[in-house]
Amino acid sequence: MLQASPDAADAATRPRIAIEAVTPTVDGGRFPVKTVVARSVTVEADVFADGHEVLRADVLWRGPNEQEFRREPMTFLLNDRWRAAFTPEQIGRHDLAIEAWWDEFGTFRRDLTKKREAGLDVALETDEGLHLLEEAAANAPADLARALSDIILKTRALDTKARVEALLSPETHAAAVAADPHHFASRTELYPVDVERREAGFASWYELFPRSESGDPTKHGTFRDVIKRLPMIRDMGFDVLYFPPIHPIGITNRKGPNNTLTPGPSDVGSPYAIGDETGGHDAIHSELGSLDDFRALVKAAVDHDLEIALDFAIQCSPDHPWLKEHPGWFKWRPDGSMKYAENPPKKYQDIVNVDFYGPDAIPGLWQALRDVVLFWIDQGVTIFRVDNPHTKPLPFWEWMIGDVRARHPEAMFLSEAFTRPKVMYRLAKVGYSQSYTYFTWRNQKYELMEYLTELSTTAPKDFFRPNFFVNTPDINPFFLQTSGRAGFLIRAALATTLSGLWGMYSGFEICESAPLPGKEEYLDSEKFQIRTRNWNQPGNIVQEITRLNRIRRENPALQSHLDVHFHNCFDDAVLYFSKSRTAADGAGIEDMILVFISLDPHDEKHAPYELPLWEFGLPDGATVQVEDLMRGNSFTLTGKSQWIYLNPNELPFHVWRVTRPAGVA
Amino acid sequence: MLQASPDAADAATRPRIAIEAVTPTVDGGRFPVKTVVARSVTVEADVFADGHEVLRADVLWRGPNEQEFRREPMTFLLNDRWRAAFTPEQIGRHDLAIEAWWDEFGTFRRDLTKKREAGLDVALETDEGLHLLEEAAANAPADLARALSDIILKTRALDTKARVEALLSPETHAAAVAADPHHFASRTELYPVDVERREAGFASWYELFPRSESGDPTKHGTFRDVIKRLPMIRDMGFDVLYFPPIHPIGITNRKGPNNTLTPGPSDVGSPYAIGDETGGHDAIHSELGSLDDFRALVKAAVDHDLEIALDFAIQCSPDHPWLKEHPGWFKWRPDGSMKYAENPPKKYQDIVNVDFYGPDAIPGLWQALRDVVLFWIDQGVTIFRVDNPHTKPLPFWEWMIGDVRARHPEAMFLSEAFTRPKVMYRLAKVGYSQSYTYFTWRNQKYELMEYLTELSTTAPKDFFRPNFFVNTPDINPFFLQTSGRAGFLIRAALATTLSGLWGMYSGFEICESAPLPGKEEYLDSEKFQIRTRNWNQPGNIVQEITRLNRIRRENPALQSHLDVHFHNCFDDAVLYFSKSRTAADGAGIEDMILVFISLDPHDEKHAPYELPLWEFGLPDGATVQVEDLMRGNSFTLTGKSQWIYLNPNELPFHVWRVTRPAGVA
């Protein structure tokens, strides 16, 4: 072997106790585990050593700016696996480690107990126990050393039988544990844990184009118009109000309605073509209002218990000031021209990309982009939906998000990366709090079960938070184009009950679905023109969305995609699952949300299913109380085998709360 | 967050291309992957980056004492997964890494091809391609730079259409690949791979007590007697001949027959009570012969194509010279006595343990133990079966085995740790080439399937090599105590066909099974007395063992526990599996070993099973040629559904070779 071997003295300093398979961790600690504040984090590890000594282990953890670790004693489970939990109380980067050591006095207690039970002479053993206590006392703080010395003195004076009792007494045990010198202590590296605010994991998003809010299709909407919409959005139960870019829009190659290349003089263009001669990413499109108007909107949103999220889209219109000010931030072709952006098969003739490794881009461009985010944070915005992050370098995101969140740990970034799974997961690892997902294209029962199982039980469960959008300005799902109103109810029910994070783009609540023919895009897309709508038009699903958002708010089990359990409903078009809350007294499941969703917007379903009585520890013939959370009525169900009825013309889903009967553990 | 953020310039130097989930690796590279020389190692990784550029990746590897890496280009599989293989040619510690980079000219070729197909004007693109070649030439060695300059000069003189052809030509492609500047190259850490000789993974072990080899129970056997046994052992097809300790045996607390505490004056004691006043671990028990006799035996073994393995048992008899010479290597009780060894519930009153962290133990004891191993290597022994390694510190093993194997990479250690699975696996990680297993206690079909699936498909497959012993001097399995001859055939068939490594302790071939009543131990155990046997006694299974060992030697598929596939045989007492060899031409399976083993030594079995025709790509009604490797006859089978017959009074197992019919891929 090439490596020089250490000498024996070096080797003897290496950890005698093995600590393996620590969970949760991400890529062995290369990236942080994600969690939210005030939620318990369960830590496990394999802890073992040579020989038969009793071991003990602690989880060590500390919050941001803390030097000292707190300790949570780990409990032995089975097969060398240990567990403990802790609950972070503040947001920001935490450290986690595990320490394990020989519990020498514990080993002594165990062996002495066995020998006493076997009736052996243990006079010599009691001497050995006293020696252990003396050693502990020698290294203990003064108070403890004094207490131990008292114990030693009293015990030494006794006969063997009484000595044994004294050595095995709770008092001696407590003193020995407190003074335990942690022989052969071994400690893992530090594993990072990123603790975010609650909205990182649980929030309902509403997206609108401010310029459409005037109520008049010929009149450009303003931030003041948006303020008037806030009560309606809040009444539906949304938490986050997200806008596409609000910056000046370029003139060069401006797009016309329906993504045409020949705009008329009054066409507004795509807000993603950011920048004109008046400014770029830190400027506001003048027709929306002033920076003061924007600040007023941010404040009004807060007053309505809403939070504004902005779009961070790094591309530039050819008129963006950066092209002239910083030509070295862009990639030029041999003839002095520049390629427009593409996200195959989509073409963005009105947009050019920056070159992150261009001749003058480092560090200028990277810092400028970071400063754009910091600018909007200064205006009161801390949630950013990031456009196409998978076409920008991963090290940029890791640095930028890390730097911003080191200053503002409340900041959150949503990744709009519709790309290959490993790229999407890596973006989450490098810092994104949330991500768009494949949910929009998962319509079959087996697809939804597979995807949710992947998200909630495999590696991504520790770092990837899905935000289930039912539609976006770019995605008019084929399913909704032919499903009618029932399909909108189905998709709303799926998103709101499967994921802690969900979102909709305005128009969904009135079941808008007219497509650009043959495409998964909207006809007369708001990306290229102003649209106005009648929010109260017949057939809207505002009431149902409102109810679903309220059910989410009232039932913690629905505030995450984790811990979903699929159950047997014997119909391939009925998705059936539960999410549960565990009783604080450790007595198992307290109450359970049961969800049935027909995936068929056209035909009614009548299907047999199994009521999971066993999850409550109940026999197959038991009776439980059920509350229908959508309809508000209650009833009882008796027995495991049941039938469900779902009618697309009324409500193609049920959300029930099943409560553990009183007196059943 | 507590951590200081790097500045943007630092961040921009970080890897742009992600390389994740490298396999095989053990604990993220903390421990080496194990393999054997001349066997292909398949390496995979997730490789991806932002954007849509074409990537390329190489596996980098080097052997011991090599500075330069060799490269194997990786192939893209699916879903960002890449693969390559390499075949190490020497034993010792190897390094493995993966490098990935932007293939800029490849990206250019891809995009140019698409645009040409779309009929677009690509004049400017050809300029860009030439710029790329110029950049490559500027950084290339002189020869290559000249070739590239020629290409550039010729291509520039052409019109656009001809330029495109030249830029897409194989000649240009080859030059561009050769001169590829590896932009944005990203490289993983080095992962260790431990390459061992073939016997680390494939060998048949035979264990005997040399002192029993005189043929006369009243006469102590010698190494010269063992030499006479070598032809018989070799004829049975064994590779390794392993002895329990051959050192002087202590007198103090010597054990009598059947583990009694009152020996007579002529009792020989347990060879595990190592050391008397004549010497310890580097001495030879005088009744066995001299060191010269031992060397003669080692040489005779080599002449018979056998290899001697010794027992490395770290414990000492109370008479071992170390107790006087190095009292600081032991743990003494307050009254000056010493505890005897225990491996609950077993008690070893004739043995005391060293204290690895005793007052004078570091580095003296550690080095002395290492030197014992080096001493026996100097006598020609390089295989060590280690007694109870799980009761000695893991860092000691990692250091000692690493140090010995750095000097003698051919050395191998077999771990005799019958303990909890994670401890057994960790011993393999820290350096053991092979390990005893739970095989001895797995008698049911589901148990065997579960255990083999764990060993061959989960993490241990990369570092843990099972050695399936059918019995040991310490283990007289309950199954064999009542099974009769058929049970011995069953266990021999299981061990020889399921694992590349198997072993037996002498007596197994004549179906010895008399127990200490109620215990899993042998009556009149050779551990405490001399035993002689008639190797030709009626009912012996020497012929069957000989045949099985020959089948193993002739069929590479049987030389590892990996790649076992269990098939459907519809009888819970019939284990049915295949191991296959893949055709060198990549055309799938060439031939397949099919094994049926009845687990019932008493009743005959007649059970339906599925012939895995699909593994050869054959339809359910196909006909294949079958060779019965135990009986030597051949026959054909037609159709997927078949019946198997197994008779415990004749042979309770079948080993067949099924050959891919000629002309079928």
mmCIF file of N, CA, C and O in Angstrom, chain B residues 213-242:
data_model
loop_
_atom_site.group_PDB
_atom_site.id
_atom_site.type_symbol
_atom_site.label_atom_id
_atom_site.label_comp_id
_atom_site.label_asym_id
_atom_site.label_seq_id
_atom_site.Cartn_x
_atom_site.Cartn_y
_atom_site.Cartn_z
ATOM 1 N N GLU B 213 -2.819 -36.157 14.704
ATOM 2 C CA GLU B 213 -2.478 -36.784 13.427
ATOM 3 C C GLU B 213 -1.519 -37.983 13.538
ATOM 4 O O GLU B 213 -1.067 -38.494 12.510
ATOM 5 N N SER B 214 -1.243 -38.449 14.757
ATOM 6 C CA SER B 214 -0.321 -39.597 14.863
ATOM 7 C C SER B 214 -1.009 -40.899 14.463
ATOM 8 O O SER B 214 -0.353 -41.894 14.155
ATOM 9 N N GLY B 215 -2.342 -40.918 14.514
ATOM 10 C CA GLY B 215 -3.070 -42.152 14.250
ATOM 11 C C GLY B 215 -3.244 -43.003 15.509
ATOM 12 O O GLY B 215 -3.950 -44.006 15.485
ATOM 13 N N ASP B 216 -2.633 -42.565 16.611
ATOM 14 C CA ASP B 216 -2.703 -43.315 17.871
ATOM 15 C C ASP B 216 -3.138 -42.321 18.957
ATOM 16 O O ASP B 216 -2.437 -41.343 19.238
ATOM 17 N N PRO B 217 -4.291 -42.581 19.595
ATOM 18 C CA PRO B 217 -4.812 -41.578 20.548
ATOM 19 C C PRO B 217 -3.919 -41.387 21.768
ATOM 20 O O PRO B 217 -4.068 -40.397 22.488
ATOM 21 N N THR B 218 -2.995 -42.270 21.988
ATOM 22 C CA THR B 218 -2.118 -42.100 23.150
ATOM 23 C C THR B 218 -0.823 -41.400 22.773
ATOM 24 O O THR B 218 0.021 -41.146 23.620
ATOM 25 N N LYS B 219 -0.679 -41.086 21.479
ATOM 26 C CA LYS B 219 0.582 -40.516 21.013
ATOM 27 C C LYS B 219 0.338 -39.128 20.421
ATOM 28 O O LYS B 219 -0.560 -38.953 19.579
ATOM 29 N N HIS B 220 1.090 -38.136 20.885
ATOM 30 C CA HIS B 220 0.914 -36.760 20.404
ATOM 31 C C HIS B 220 1.366 -36.664 18.948
ATOM 32 O O HIS B 220 2.470 -37.085 18.600
ATOM 33 N N GLY B 221 0.518 -36.153 18.083
ATOM 34 C CA GLY B 221 0.859 -35.981 16.676
ATOM 35 C C GLY B 221 1.888 -34.884 16.480
ATOM 36 O O GLY B 221 2.094 -34.028 17.358
ATOM 37 N N THR B 222 2.538 -34.898 15.316
ATOM 38 C CA THR B 222 3.587 -33.915 15.010
ATOM 39 C C THR B 222 3.346 -33.314 13.621
ATOM 40 O O THR B 222 2.520 -33.803 12.857
ATOM 41 N N PHE B 223 4.134 -32.258 13.324
ATOM 42 C CA PHE B 223 4.061 -31.659 11.980
ATOM 43 C C PHE B 223 4.428 -32.690 10.908
ATOM 44 O O PHE B 223 3.874 -32.672 9.812
ATOM 45 N N ARG B 224 5.350 -33.608 11.250
ATOM 46 C CA ARG B 224 5.730 -34.655 10.291
ATOM 47 C C ARG B 224 4.514 -35.554 9.976
ATOM 48 O O ARG B 224 4.343 -36.007 8.852
ATOM 49 N N ASP B 225 3.688 -35.800 11.008
ATOM 50 C CA ASP B 225 2.474 -36.593 10.769
ATOM 51 C C ASP B 225 1.520 -35.854 9.818
ATOM 52 O O ASP B 225 0.869 -36.462 8.979
ATOM 53 N N VAL B 226 1.451 -34.531 10.011
ATOM 54 C CA VAL B 226 0.543 -33.744 9.164
ATOM 55 C C VAL B 226 0.970 -33.832 7.703
ATOM 56 O O VAL B 226 0.125 -33.924 6.805
ATOM 57 N N ILE B 227 2.273 -33.840 7.462
ATOM 58 C CA ILE B 227 2.767 -33.919 6.079
ATOM 59 C C ILE B 227 2.193 -35.156 5.376
ATOM 60 O O ILE B 227 1.825 -35.108 4.214
ATOM 61 N N LYS B 228 2.048 -36.259 6.161
ATOM 62 C CA LYS B 228 1.503 -37.483 5.553
ATOM 63 C C LYS B 228 0.034 -37.323 5.164
ATOM 64 O O LYS B 228 -0.457 -38.034 4.287
ATOM 65 N N ARG B 229 -0.685 -36.432 5.849
ATOM 66 C CA ARG B 229 -2.106 -36.222 5.527
ATOM 67 C C ARG B 229 -2.316 -35.327 4.305
ATOM 68 O O ARG B 229 -3.427 -35.242 3.754
ATOM 69 N N LEU B 230 -1.281 -34.574 3.900
ATOM 70 C CA LEU B 230 -1.485 -33.546 2.867
ATOM 71 C C LEU B 230 -2.107 -34.087 1.579
ATOM 72 O O LEU B 230 -3.039 -33.468 1.048
ATOM 73 N N PRO B 231 -1.633 -35.263 1.042
ATOM 74 C CA PRO B 231 -2.222 -35.737 -0.223
ATOM 75 C C PRO B 231 -3.729 -35.966 -0.107
ATOM 76 O O PRO B 231 -4.489 -35.600 -0.997
ATOM 77 N N MET B 232 -4.163 -36.526 1.020
ATOM 78 C CA MET B 232 -5.586 -36.812 1.198
ATOM 79 C C MET B 232 -6.412 -35.512 1.180
ATOM 80 O O MET B 232 -7.470 -35.436 0.572
ATOM 81 N N ILE B 233 -5.883 -34.480 1.846
ATOM 82 C CA ILE B 233 -6.603 -33.200 1.932
ATOM 83 C C ILE B 233 -6.629 -32.522 0.568
ATOM 84 O O ILE B 233 -7.656 -31.988 0.136
ATOM 85 N N ARG B 234 -5.473 -32.598 -0.107
ATOM 86 C CA ARG B 234 -5.439 -31.994 -1.431
ATOM 87 C C ARG B 234 -6.352 -32.731 -2.400
ATOM 88 O O ARG B 234 -7.039 -32.115 -3.205
ATOM 89 N N ASP B 235 -6.387 -34.064 -2.290
ATOM 90 C CA ASP B 235 -7.249 -34.837 -3.197
ATOM 91 C C ASP B 235 -8.723 -34.461 -3.024
ATOM 92 O O ASP B 235 -9.500 -34.570 -3.963
ATOM 93 N N MET B 236 -9.096 -34.048 -1.820
ATOM 94 C CA MET B 236 -10.485 -33.610 -1.611
ATOM 95 C C MET B 236 -10.741 -32.236 -2.235
ATOM 96 O O MET B 236 -11.875 -31.783 -2.275
ATOM 97 N N GLY B 237 -9.676 -31.549 -2.653
ATOM 98 C CA GLY B 237 -9.871 -30.266 -3.353
ATOM 99 C C GLY B 237 -9.752 -29.036 -2.474
ATOM 100 O O GLY B 237 -10.214 -27.966 -2.856
ATOM 101 N N PHE B 238 -9.119 -29.189 -1.301
ATOM 102 C CA PHE B 238 -8.976 -28.016 -0.436
ATOM 103 C C PHE B 238 -7.768 -27.183 -0.825
ATOM 104 O O PHE B 238 -6.824 -27.691 -1.452
ATOM 105 N N ASP B 239 -7.833 -25.888 -0.460
ATOM 106 C CA ASP B 239 -6.761 -24.945 -0.790
ATOM 107 C C ASP B 239 -5.979 -24.507 0.439
ATOM 108 O O ASP B 239 -4.803 -24.188 0.352
ATOM 109 N N VAL B 240 -6.687 -24.434 1.567
ATOM 110 C CA VAL B 240 -6.092 -23.876 2.784
ATOM 111 C C VAL B 240 -6.209 -24.919 3.893
ATOM 112 O O VAL B 240 -7.280 -25.506 4.080
ATOM 113 N N LEU B 241 -5.122 -25.151 4.587
ATOM 114 C CA LEU B 241 -5.123 -26.069 5.724
ATOM 115 C C LEU B 241 -4.859 -25.249 6.977
ATOM 116 O O LEU B 241 -3.799 -24.637 7.122
ATOM 117 N N TYR B 242 -5.842 -25.216 7.859
ATOM 118 C CA TYR B 242 -5.769 -24.316 9.008
ATOM 119 C C TYR B 242 -5.661 -25.082 10.316
ATOM 120 O O TYR B 242 -6.376 -26.046 10.540
#
